[in-house]
Short mmCIF file of C-alpha atoms in Angstrom, two decimals:
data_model
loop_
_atom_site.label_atom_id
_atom_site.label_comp_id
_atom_site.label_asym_id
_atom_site.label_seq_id
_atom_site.Cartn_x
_atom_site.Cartn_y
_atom_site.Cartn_z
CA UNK A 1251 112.08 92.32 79.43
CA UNK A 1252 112.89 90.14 82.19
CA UNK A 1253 110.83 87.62 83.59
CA UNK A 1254 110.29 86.40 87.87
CA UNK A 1255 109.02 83.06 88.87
CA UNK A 1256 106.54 83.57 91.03
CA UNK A 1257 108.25 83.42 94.68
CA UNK A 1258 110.67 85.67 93.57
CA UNK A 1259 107.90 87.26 92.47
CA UNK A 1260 106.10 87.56 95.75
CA UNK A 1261 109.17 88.28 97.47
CA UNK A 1262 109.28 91.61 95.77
CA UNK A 1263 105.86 92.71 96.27
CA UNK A 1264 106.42 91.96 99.61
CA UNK A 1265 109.38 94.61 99.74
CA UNK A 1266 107.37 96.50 97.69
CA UNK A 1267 104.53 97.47 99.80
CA UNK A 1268 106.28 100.01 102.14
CA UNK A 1269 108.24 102.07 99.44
CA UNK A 1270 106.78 105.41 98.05
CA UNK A 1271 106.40 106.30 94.50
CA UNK A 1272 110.12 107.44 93.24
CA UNK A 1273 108.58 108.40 89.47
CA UNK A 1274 105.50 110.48 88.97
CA UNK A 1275 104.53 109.98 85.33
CA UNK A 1276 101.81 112.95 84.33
CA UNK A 1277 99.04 112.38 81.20
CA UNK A 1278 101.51 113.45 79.12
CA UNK A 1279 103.01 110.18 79.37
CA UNK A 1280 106.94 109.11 78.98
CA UNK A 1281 109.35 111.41 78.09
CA UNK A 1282 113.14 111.33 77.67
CA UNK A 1283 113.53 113.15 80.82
CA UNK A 1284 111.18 110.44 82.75
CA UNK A 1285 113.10 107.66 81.36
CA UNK A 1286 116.30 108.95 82.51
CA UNK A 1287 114.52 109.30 85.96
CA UNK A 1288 113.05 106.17 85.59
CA UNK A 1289 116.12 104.36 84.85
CA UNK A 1290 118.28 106.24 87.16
CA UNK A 1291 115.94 105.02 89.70
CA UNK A 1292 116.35 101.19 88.84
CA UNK A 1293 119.98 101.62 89.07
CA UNK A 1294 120.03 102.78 92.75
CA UNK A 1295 117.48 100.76 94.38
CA UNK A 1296 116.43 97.87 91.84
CA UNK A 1297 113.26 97.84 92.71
CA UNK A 1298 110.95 101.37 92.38
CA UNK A 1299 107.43 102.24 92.49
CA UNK A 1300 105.95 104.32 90.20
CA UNK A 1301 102.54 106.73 90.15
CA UNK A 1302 100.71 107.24 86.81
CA UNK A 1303 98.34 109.94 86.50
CA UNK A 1304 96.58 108.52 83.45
CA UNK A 1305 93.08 107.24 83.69
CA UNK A 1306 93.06 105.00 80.91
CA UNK A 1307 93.42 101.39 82.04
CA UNK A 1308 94.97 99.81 78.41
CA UNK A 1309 96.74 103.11 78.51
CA UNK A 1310 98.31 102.34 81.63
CA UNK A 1311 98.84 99.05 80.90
CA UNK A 1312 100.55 99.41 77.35
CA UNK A 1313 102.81 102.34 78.95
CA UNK A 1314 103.56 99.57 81.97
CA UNK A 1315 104.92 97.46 79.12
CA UNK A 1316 106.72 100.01 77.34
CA UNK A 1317 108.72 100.76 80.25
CA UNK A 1318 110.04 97.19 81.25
CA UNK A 1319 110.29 96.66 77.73
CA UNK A 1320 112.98 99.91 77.18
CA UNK A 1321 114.69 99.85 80.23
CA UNK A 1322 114.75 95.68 80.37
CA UNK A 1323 113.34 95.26 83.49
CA UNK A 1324 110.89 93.02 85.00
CA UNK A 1325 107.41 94.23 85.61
CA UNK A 1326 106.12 93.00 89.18
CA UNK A 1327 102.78 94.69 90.04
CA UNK A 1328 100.51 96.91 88.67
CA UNK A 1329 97.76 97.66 91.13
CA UNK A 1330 95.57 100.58 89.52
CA UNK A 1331 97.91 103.84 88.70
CA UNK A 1332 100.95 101.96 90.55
CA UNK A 1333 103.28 99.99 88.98
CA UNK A 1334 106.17 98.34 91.00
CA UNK A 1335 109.29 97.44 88.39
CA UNK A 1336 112.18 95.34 88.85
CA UNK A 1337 115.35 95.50 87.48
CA UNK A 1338 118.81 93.67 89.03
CA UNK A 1339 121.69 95.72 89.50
CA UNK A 1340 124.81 94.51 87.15
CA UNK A 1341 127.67 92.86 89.25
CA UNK A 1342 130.49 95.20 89.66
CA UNK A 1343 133.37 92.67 88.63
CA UNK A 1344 136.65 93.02 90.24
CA UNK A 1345 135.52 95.71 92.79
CA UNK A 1346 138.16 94.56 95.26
CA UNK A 1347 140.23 92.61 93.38
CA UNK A 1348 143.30 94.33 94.10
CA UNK A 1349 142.77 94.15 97.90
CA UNK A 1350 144.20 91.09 100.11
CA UNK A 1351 141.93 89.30 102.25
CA UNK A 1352 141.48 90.85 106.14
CA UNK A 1353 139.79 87.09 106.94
CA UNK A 1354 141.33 85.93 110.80
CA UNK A 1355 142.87 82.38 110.53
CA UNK A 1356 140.99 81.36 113.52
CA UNK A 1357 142.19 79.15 116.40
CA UNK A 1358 140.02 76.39 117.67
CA UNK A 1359 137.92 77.69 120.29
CA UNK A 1360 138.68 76.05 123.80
CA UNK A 1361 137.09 75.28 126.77
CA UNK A 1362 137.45 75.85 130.79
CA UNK A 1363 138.00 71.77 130.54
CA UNK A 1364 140.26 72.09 127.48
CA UNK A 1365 142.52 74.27 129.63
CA UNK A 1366 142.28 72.38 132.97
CA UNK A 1367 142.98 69.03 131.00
CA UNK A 1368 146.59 70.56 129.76
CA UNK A 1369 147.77 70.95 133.06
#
């Protein structure tokens, strides 16, 4: 499981706040197929909120921990039968290795005076 400091923390329950639920987990609790979803998720945005529909609070919270325990992610909030998880995308090494650089060699940038001062 991964672990925040705190203004990283913050910072992602600040982003947080205006997603929707991407996982609905029913009281029949985690299931291969919710995993997959779950981690499927965490790959394509990093960080996901999920909805619980079980009304056991230890319940939720041990299930909370089981999930950012299996899919090594980084539990952020859990605010009632939402939890917000957090889990960095791997760096894609070499994605445009084989590419040259388009970067301008720039030319110092001159002035109306720069020009009149020439003549």
């Amino acid at each position: 499981m991964l672990t925040l400091t705190i203004a990283h923390r913050r910072e992602l329950k600040a982003q947080a706040h205006t997603l929707n639920p991407v996982v609905m987990i029913g009281k029949s609790g985690l299931s291969a197929s919710v995993m997959e979803e779950l981690n499927r998720g965490l790959s394509s945005h990093e960080l996901i909120k999920v909805k619980v529909q079980i009304d056991d609070r230890i319940a939720r919270n041990e299930l909370f921990e089981e999930i950012c325990q299996l899919l090594n992610a980084a539990p952020v909030q859990h605010i009632g039968k939402i939890f917000v998880i957090y889990r960095p995308k791997p760096e894609e090494t070499g994605k445009h290795e084989g590419y040259p650089s388009k970067k301008k060699t720039s030319t110092p940038f001159r002035t109306k005076r720069s020009f009149q001062n020439s003549v």
